[in-house]
CSV table of C-alpha atoms and ligand atoms in Angstrom, one decimal:
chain,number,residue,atom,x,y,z
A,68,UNK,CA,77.0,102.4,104.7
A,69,UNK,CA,80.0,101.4,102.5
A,70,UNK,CA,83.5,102.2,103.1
A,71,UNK,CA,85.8,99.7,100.4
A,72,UNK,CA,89.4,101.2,100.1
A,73,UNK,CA,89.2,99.8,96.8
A,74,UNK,CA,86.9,102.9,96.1
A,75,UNK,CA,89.8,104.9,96.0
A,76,UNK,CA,91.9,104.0,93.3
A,77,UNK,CA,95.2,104.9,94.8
A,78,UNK,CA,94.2,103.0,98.2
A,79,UNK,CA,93.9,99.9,95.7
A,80,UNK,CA,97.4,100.6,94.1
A,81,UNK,CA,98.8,100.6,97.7
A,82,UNK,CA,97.4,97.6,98.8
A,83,UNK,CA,98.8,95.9,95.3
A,84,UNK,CA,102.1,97.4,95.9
A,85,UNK,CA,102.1,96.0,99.4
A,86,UNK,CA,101.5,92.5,98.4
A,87,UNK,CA,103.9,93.0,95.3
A,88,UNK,CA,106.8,91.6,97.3
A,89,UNK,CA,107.0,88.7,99.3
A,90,UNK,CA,105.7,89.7,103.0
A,91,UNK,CA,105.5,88.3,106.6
A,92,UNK,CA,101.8,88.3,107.1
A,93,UNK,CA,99.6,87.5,110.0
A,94,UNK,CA,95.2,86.9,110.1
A,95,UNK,CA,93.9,87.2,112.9
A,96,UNK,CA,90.1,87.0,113.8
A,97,UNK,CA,87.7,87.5,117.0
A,98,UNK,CA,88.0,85.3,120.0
A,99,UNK,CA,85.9,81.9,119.8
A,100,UNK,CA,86.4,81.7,116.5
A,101,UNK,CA,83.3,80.3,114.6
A,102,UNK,CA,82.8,79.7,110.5
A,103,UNK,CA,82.9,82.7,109.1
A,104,UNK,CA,86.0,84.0,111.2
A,105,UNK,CA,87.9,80.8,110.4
A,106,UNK,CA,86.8,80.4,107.2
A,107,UNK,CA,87.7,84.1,106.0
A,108,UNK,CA,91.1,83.5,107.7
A,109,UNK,CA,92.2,79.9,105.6
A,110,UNK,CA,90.4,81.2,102.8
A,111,UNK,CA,92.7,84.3,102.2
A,112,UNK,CA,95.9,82.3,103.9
A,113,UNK,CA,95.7,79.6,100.8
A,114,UNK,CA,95.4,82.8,97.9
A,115,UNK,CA,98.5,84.8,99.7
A,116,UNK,CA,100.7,81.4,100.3
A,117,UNK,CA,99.9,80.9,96.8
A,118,UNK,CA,101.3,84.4,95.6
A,119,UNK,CA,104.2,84.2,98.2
A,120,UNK,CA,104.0,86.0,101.5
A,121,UNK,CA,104.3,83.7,104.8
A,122,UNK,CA,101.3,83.2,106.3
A,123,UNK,CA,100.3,82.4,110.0
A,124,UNK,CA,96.9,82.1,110.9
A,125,UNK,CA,96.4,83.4,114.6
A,126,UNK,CA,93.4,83.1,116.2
A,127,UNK,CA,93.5,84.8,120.1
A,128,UNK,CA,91.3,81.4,121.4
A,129,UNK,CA,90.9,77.9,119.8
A,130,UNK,CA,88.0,76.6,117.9
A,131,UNK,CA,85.6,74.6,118.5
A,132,UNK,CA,85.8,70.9,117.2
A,133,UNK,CA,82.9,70.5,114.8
A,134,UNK,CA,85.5,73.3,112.6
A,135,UNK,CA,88.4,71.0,113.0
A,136,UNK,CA,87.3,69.5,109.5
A,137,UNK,CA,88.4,72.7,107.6
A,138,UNK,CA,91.5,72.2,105.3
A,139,UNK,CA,94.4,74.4,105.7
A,140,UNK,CA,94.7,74.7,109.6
A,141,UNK,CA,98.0,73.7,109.3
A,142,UNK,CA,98.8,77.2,109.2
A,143,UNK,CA,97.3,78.4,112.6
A,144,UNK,CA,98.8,78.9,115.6
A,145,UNK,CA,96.6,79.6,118.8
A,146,UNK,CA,97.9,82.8,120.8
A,147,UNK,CA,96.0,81.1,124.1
A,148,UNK,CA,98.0,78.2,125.1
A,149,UNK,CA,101.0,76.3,124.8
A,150,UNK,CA,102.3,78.3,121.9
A,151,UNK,CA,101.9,81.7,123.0
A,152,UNK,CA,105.5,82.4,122.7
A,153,UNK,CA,105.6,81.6,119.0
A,154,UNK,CA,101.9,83.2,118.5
A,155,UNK,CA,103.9,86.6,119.9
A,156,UNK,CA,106.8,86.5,118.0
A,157,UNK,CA,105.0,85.8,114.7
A,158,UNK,CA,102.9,89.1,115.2
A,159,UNK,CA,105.7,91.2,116.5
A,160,UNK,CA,107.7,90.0,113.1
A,161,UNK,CA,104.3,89.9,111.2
A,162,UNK,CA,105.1,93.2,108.2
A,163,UNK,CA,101.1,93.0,107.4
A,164,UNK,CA,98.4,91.9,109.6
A,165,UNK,CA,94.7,91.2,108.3
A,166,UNK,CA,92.3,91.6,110.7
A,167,UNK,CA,89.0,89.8,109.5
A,168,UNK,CA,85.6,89.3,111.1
A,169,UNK,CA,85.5,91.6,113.6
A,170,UNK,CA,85.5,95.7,114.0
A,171,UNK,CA,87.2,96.4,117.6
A,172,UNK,CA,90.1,95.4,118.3
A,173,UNK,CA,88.7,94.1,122.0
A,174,UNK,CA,87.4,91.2,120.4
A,175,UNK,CA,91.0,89.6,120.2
A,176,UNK,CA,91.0,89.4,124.1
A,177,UNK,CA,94.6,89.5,125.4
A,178,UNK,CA,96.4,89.4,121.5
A,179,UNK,CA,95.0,93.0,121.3
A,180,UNK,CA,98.0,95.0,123.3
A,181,UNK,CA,100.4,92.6,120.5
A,182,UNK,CA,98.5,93.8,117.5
A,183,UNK,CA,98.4,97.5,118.5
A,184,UNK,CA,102.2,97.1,119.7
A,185,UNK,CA,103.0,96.2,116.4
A,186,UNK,CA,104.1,98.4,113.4
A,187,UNK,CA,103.1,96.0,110.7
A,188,UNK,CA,100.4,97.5,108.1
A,189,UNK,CA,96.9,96.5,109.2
A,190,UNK,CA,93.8,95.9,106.9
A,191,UNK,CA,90.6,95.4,108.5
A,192,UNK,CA,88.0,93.4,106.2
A,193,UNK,CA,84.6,92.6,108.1
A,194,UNK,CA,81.5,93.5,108.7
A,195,UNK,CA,80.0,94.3,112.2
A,196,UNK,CA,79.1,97.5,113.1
A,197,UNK,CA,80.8,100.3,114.4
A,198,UNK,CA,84.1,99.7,113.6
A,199,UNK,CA,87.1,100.7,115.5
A,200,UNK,CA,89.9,103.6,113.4
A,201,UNK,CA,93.3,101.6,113.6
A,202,UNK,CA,93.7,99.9,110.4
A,203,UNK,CA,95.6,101.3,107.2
A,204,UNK,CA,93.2,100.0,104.8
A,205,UNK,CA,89.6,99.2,105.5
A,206,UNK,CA,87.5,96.9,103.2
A,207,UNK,CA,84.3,96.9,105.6
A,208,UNK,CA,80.6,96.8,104.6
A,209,UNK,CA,78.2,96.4,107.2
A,210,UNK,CA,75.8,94.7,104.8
A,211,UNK,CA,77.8,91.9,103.8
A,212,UNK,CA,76.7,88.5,104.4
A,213,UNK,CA,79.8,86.9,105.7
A,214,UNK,CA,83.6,88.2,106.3
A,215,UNK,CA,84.1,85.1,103.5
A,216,UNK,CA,82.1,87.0,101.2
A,217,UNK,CA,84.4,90.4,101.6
A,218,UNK,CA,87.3,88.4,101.2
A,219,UNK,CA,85.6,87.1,97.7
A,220,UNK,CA,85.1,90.3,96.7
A,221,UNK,CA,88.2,92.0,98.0
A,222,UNK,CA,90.8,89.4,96.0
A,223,UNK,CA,88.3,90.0,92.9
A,224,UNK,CA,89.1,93.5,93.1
A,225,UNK,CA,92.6,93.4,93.7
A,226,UNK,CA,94.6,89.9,94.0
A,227,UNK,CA,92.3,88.0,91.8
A,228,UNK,CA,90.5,84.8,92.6
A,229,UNK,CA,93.0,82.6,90.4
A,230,UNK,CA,95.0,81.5,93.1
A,231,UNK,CA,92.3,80.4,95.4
A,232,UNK,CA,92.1,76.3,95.5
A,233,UNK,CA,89.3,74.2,95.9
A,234,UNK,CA,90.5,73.9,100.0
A,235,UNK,CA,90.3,77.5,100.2
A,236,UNK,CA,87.8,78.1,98.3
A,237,UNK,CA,86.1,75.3,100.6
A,238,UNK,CA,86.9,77.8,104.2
A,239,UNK,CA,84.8,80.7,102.1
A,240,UNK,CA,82.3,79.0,101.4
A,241,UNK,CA,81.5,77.2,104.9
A,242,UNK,CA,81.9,80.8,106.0
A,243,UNK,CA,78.8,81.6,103.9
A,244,UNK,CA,77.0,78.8,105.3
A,245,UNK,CA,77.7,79.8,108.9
A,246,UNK,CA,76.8,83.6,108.7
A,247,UNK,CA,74.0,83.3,106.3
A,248,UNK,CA,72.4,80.7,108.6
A,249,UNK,CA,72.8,78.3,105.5
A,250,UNK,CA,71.2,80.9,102.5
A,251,UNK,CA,68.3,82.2,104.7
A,252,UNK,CA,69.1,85.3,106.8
A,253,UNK,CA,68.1,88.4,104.8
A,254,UNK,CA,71.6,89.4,104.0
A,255,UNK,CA,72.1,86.9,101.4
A,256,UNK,CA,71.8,88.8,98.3
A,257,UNK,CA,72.0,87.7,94.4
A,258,UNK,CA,75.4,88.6,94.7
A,259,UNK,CA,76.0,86.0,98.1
A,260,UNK,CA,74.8,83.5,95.6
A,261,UNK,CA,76.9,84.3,92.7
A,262,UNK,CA,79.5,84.4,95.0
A,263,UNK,CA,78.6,80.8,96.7
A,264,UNK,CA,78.4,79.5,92.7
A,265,UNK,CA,82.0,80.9,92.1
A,266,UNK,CA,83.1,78.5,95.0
A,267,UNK,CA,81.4,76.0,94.3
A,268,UNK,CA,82.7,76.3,90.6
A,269,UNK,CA,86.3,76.4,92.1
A,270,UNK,CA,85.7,72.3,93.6
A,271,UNK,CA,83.6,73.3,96.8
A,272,UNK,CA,81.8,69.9,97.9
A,273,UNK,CA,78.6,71.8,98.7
A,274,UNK,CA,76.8,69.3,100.2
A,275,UNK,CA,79.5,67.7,102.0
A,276,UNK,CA,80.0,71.0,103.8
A,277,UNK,CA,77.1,71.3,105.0
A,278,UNK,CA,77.3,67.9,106.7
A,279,UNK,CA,80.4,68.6,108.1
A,280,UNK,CA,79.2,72.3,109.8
A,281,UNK,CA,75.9,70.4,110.7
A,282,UNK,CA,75.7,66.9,111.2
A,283,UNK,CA,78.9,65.8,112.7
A,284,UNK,CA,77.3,65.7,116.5
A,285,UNK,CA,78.6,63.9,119.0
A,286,UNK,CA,75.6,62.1,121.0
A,287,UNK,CA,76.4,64.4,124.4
A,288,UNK,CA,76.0,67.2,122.5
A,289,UNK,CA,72.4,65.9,120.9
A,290,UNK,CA,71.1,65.1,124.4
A,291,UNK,CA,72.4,68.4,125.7
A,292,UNK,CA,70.2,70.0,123.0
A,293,UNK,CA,67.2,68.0,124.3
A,294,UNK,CA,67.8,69.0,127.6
A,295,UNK,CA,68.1,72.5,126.4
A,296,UNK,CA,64.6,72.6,124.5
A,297,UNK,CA,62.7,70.3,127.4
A,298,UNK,CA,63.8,72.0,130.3
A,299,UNK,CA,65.8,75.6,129.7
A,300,UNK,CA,63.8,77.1,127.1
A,301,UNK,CA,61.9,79.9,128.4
A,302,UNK,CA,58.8,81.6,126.3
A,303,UNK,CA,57.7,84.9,127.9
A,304,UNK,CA,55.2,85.3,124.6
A,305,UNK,CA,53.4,88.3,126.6
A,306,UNK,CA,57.2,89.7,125.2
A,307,UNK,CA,57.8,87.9,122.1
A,308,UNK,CA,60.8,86.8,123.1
A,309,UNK,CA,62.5,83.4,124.4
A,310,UNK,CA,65.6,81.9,126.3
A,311,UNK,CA,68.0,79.8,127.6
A,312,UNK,CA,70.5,79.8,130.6
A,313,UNK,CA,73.2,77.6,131.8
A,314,UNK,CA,75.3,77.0,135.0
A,315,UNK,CA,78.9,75.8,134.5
A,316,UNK,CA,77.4,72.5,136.2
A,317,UNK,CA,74.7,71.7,134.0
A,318,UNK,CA,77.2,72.1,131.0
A,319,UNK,CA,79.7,70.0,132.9
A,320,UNK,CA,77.0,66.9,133.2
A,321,UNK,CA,76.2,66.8,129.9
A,322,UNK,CA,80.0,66.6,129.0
A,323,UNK,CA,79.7,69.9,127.1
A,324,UNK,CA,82.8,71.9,125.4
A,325,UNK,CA,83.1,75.1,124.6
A,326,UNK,CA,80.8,75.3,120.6
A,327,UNK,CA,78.2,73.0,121.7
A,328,UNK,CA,75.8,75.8,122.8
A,329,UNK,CA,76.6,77.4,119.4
A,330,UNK,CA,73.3,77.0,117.2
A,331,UNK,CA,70.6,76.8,120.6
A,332,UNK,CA,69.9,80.1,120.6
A,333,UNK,CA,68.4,80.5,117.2
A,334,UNK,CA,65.9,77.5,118.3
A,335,UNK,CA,64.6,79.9,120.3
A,336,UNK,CA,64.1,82.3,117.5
A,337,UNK,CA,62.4,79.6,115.5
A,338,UNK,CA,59.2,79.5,117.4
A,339,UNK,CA,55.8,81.8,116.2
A,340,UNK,CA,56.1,85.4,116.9
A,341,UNK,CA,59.0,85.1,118.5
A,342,UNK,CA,61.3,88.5,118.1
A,343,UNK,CA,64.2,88.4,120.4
A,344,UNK,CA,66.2,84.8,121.5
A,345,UNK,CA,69.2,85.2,124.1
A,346,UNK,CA,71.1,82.5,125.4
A,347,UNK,CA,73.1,83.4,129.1
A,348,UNK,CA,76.2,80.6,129.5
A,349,UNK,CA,78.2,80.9,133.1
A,350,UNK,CA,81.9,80.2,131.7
A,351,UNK,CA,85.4,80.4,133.9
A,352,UNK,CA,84.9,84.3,134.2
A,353,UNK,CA,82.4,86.0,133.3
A,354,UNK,CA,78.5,85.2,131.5
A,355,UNK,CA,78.8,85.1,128.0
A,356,UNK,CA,75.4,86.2,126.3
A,357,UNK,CA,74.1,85.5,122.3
A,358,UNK,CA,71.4,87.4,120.7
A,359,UNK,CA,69.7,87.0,118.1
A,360,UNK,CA,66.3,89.0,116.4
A,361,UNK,CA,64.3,88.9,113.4
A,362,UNK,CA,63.1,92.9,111.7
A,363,UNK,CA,63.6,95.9,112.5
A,364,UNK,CA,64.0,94.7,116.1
A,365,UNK,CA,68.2,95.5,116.9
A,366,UNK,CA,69.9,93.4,119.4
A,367,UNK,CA,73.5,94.6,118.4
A,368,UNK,CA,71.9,98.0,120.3
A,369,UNK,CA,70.4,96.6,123.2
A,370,UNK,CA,73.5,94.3,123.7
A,371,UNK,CA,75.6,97.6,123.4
A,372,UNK,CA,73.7,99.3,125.9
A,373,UNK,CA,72.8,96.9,128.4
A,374,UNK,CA,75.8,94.2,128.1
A,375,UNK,CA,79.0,95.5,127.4
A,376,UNK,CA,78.7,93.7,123.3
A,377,UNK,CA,77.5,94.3,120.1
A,378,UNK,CA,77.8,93.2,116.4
A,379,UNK,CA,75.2,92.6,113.7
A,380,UNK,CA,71.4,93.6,113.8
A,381,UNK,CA,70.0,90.8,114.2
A,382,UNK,CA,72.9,88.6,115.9
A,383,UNK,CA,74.8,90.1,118.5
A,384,UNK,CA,77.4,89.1,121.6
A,385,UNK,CA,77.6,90.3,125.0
A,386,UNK,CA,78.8,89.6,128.7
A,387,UNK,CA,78.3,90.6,131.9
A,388,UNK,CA,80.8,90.3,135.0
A,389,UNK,CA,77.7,89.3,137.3
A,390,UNK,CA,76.5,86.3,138.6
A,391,UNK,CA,74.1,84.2,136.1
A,392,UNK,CA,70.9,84.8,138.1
A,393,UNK,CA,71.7,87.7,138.6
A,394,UNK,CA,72.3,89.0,134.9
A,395,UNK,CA,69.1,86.7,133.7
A,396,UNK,CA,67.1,89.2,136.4
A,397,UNK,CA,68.3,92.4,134.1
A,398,UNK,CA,67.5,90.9,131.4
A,399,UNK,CA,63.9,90.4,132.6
A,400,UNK,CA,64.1,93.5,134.1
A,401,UNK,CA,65.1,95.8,130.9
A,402,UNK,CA,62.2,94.2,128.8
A,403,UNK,CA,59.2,96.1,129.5
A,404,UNK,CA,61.3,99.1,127.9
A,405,UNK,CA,61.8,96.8,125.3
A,406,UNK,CA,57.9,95.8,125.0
A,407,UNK,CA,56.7,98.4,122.7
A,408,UNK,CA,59.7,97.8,119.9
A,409,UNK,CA,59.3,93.8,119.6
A,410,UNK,CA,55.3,94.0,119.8
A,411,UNK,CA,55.8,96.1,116.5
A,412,UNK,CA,57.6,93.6,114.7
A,413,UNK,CA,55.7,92.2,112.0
B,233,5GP,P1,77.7,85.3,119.1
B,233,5GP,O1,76.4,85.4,119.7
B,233,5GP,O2,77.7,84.2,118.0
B,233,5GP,O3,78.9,85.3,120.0
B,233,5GP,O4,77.9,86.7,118.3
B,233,5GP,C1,77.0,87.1,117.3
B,233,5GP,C2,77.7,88.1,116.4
B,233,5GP,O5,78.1,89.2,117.1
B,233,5GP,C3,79.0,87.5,115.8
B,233,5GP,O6,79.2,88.0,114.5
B,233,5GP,C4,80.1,88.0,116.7
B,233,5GP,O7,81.3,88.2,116.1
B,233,5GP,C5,79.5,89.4,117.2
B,233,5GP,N1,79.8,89.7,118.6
B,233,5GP,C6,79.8,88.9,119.6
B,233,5GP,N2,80.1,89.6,120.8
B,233,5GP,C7,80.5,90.9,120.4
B,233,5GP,C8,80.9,92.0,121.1
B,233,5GP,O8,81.1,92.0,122.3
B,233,5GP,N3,81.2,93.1,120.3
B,233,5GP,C9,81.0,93.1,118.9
B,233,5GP,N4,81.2,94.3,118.3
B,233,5GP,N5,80.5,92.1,118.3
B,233,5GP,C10,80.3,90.9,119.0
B,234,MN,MN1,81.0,87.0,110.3
């Protein structure tokens, strides 16, 4: 399903007229922000800094370090943390908020009462499923790639794409990266690539990026990663699926930050026949869950059902409010029900 405002003409002519004049504007993006949510955000800061408007970048968590690279982040301001105070006054005084890479407003944690306080215009560009009604204009298509790539095409369609710089144009396209899973997931269409060649054209360091999103790893993290694979992965091929879980300890001994158990769960995925990977990590308050599936096999439903999340088909968030062993035991549990759909997988 599609649902671009710019499919209505006069949609299109209101957002132009909004962004006509010189505007106090706010981005925000989902909690734990990762390359696509950052990237989208910096990417369409630099194009509407360029035009005029002042631009804060607020993200409801931090980010994790191996995205500290990315140009532009001069321009955020974490809402968790020591400037809170400024966080909640720029989206009180924000006229326009973008909301990008995400589809309920639940996923900005404890920014979401500020943003639906607020009386600013709000345009929702993303593409997870199920999105919530509360924006004014909606530039949303499940199928896209990456939130970078809506952002591409919404500025084609309406700002234009002159403004965007090789730094910006640099935060799109290491969204691309991210979401795609580097070019491979079965999202990435002709038009991803187009768009990716665009950037690239506009001064992206292709190759540089991808070093920076991928081999910037601090050793800890590397010898987490070993642990991970020698002792934590778990193969229940009778299921086709695999995974991982963590205690707050073992991720304390091996030094580990929040990000650095970004990426393990699609090793999981990477082994034959393998359908469904999930990776359970015990943080301060709750379990924070990862999904990911290849086919028809949909983990943004079973995480909906069974653990409080969603998001994409074949990558998808949840959490639970139990205790790790606990939550790993209803994981097990639910899979027999699961049995027949990820034996059918081809
Ligand atoms: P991750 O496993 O990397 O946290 O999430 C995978 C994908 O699902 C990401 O695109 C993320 O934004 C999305 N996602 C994670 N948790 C949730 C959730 O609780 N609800 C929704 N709608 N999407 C989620
Ligand atoms: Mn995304």
């Amino acid at each position: 399903m599609r649902q671009y405002f710019t499919d209505e003409a006069n949609k299109k002519q209101d957002f132009l007229d909004l962004l006509s004049s010189k505007k106090k504007v706010v981005i925000t993006t989902h909690l734990n922000p990762d390359g696509d949510a950052l990237g989208s955000s910096l990417g369409l800061a630099d194009v509407l800094i360029k035009l005029g408007h002042e631009v804060a970048v607020v993200p409801p968590t931090d980010y994790p370090d191996f995205l500290r690279w990315m140009p532009l982040q001069e321009n955020i301001t974490v809402f968790e943390g020591n400037d809170r105070e400024k966080a909640t006054q720029l989206i009180a005084e924000a006229e326009v908020i973008f909301c990008l890479d995400f589809s309920v407003l639940n996923r900005i944690k404890e920014m979401e009462g500020e943003v639906r306080k607020s009386t600013a215009v709000k345009v929702l560009v993303d593409h997870h499923q199920q999105p919530e009604d509360f924006a004014d204009f909606v530039f949303w298509n499940e199928q896209a790639a990456a939130t970078c790539e809506l952002i591409y095409l919404m500025l084609e369609q309406t700002l234009g794409t002159d403004a965007l710089s090789a730094e910006g144009a640099t935060c799109l396209y290491a969204g691309l990266v991210t979401d795609t899973g580097s070019f491979r997931f079965p999202a990435t269409t002709p038009d991803v690539h187009r768009v990716a060649g665009e950037l690239i054209a506009k001064g992206v360091k292709n190759s540089l990026v991808h070093r920076k999103l991928f081999d910037t790893n601090a050793v800890d993290r590397l010898r987490f990663l070993g642990y991970a694979l020698n002792q934590k992965l778990i193969h229940l091929p009778e299921y086709r699926v695999a995974y991982f879980s963590f205690t707050k300890e073992e991720l304390e001994q091996f030094n580990s930050k929040n990000g650095d158990t970004e990426g393990i769960v699609n090793y999981g995925l990477s082994i034959a026949g393998v359908v469904m990977s999930a990776i359970f990590v015990e943080r301060e308050e709750l379990i924070k869950i990862s999904f990911r599936s290849v086919d028809n096999f949909s983990v943004s439903n079973f995480s909906r059902e069974n653990f409080d999340g969603g998001g994409h088909h074949n990558a998808a968030g949840g959490r639970s409010y139990q205790p790790l062993d606990k939550t790993v035991k209803k994981f097990l549990k639910l899979l027999p029900s699961q049995k027949a759909d990820l034996l059918a997988q081809p």
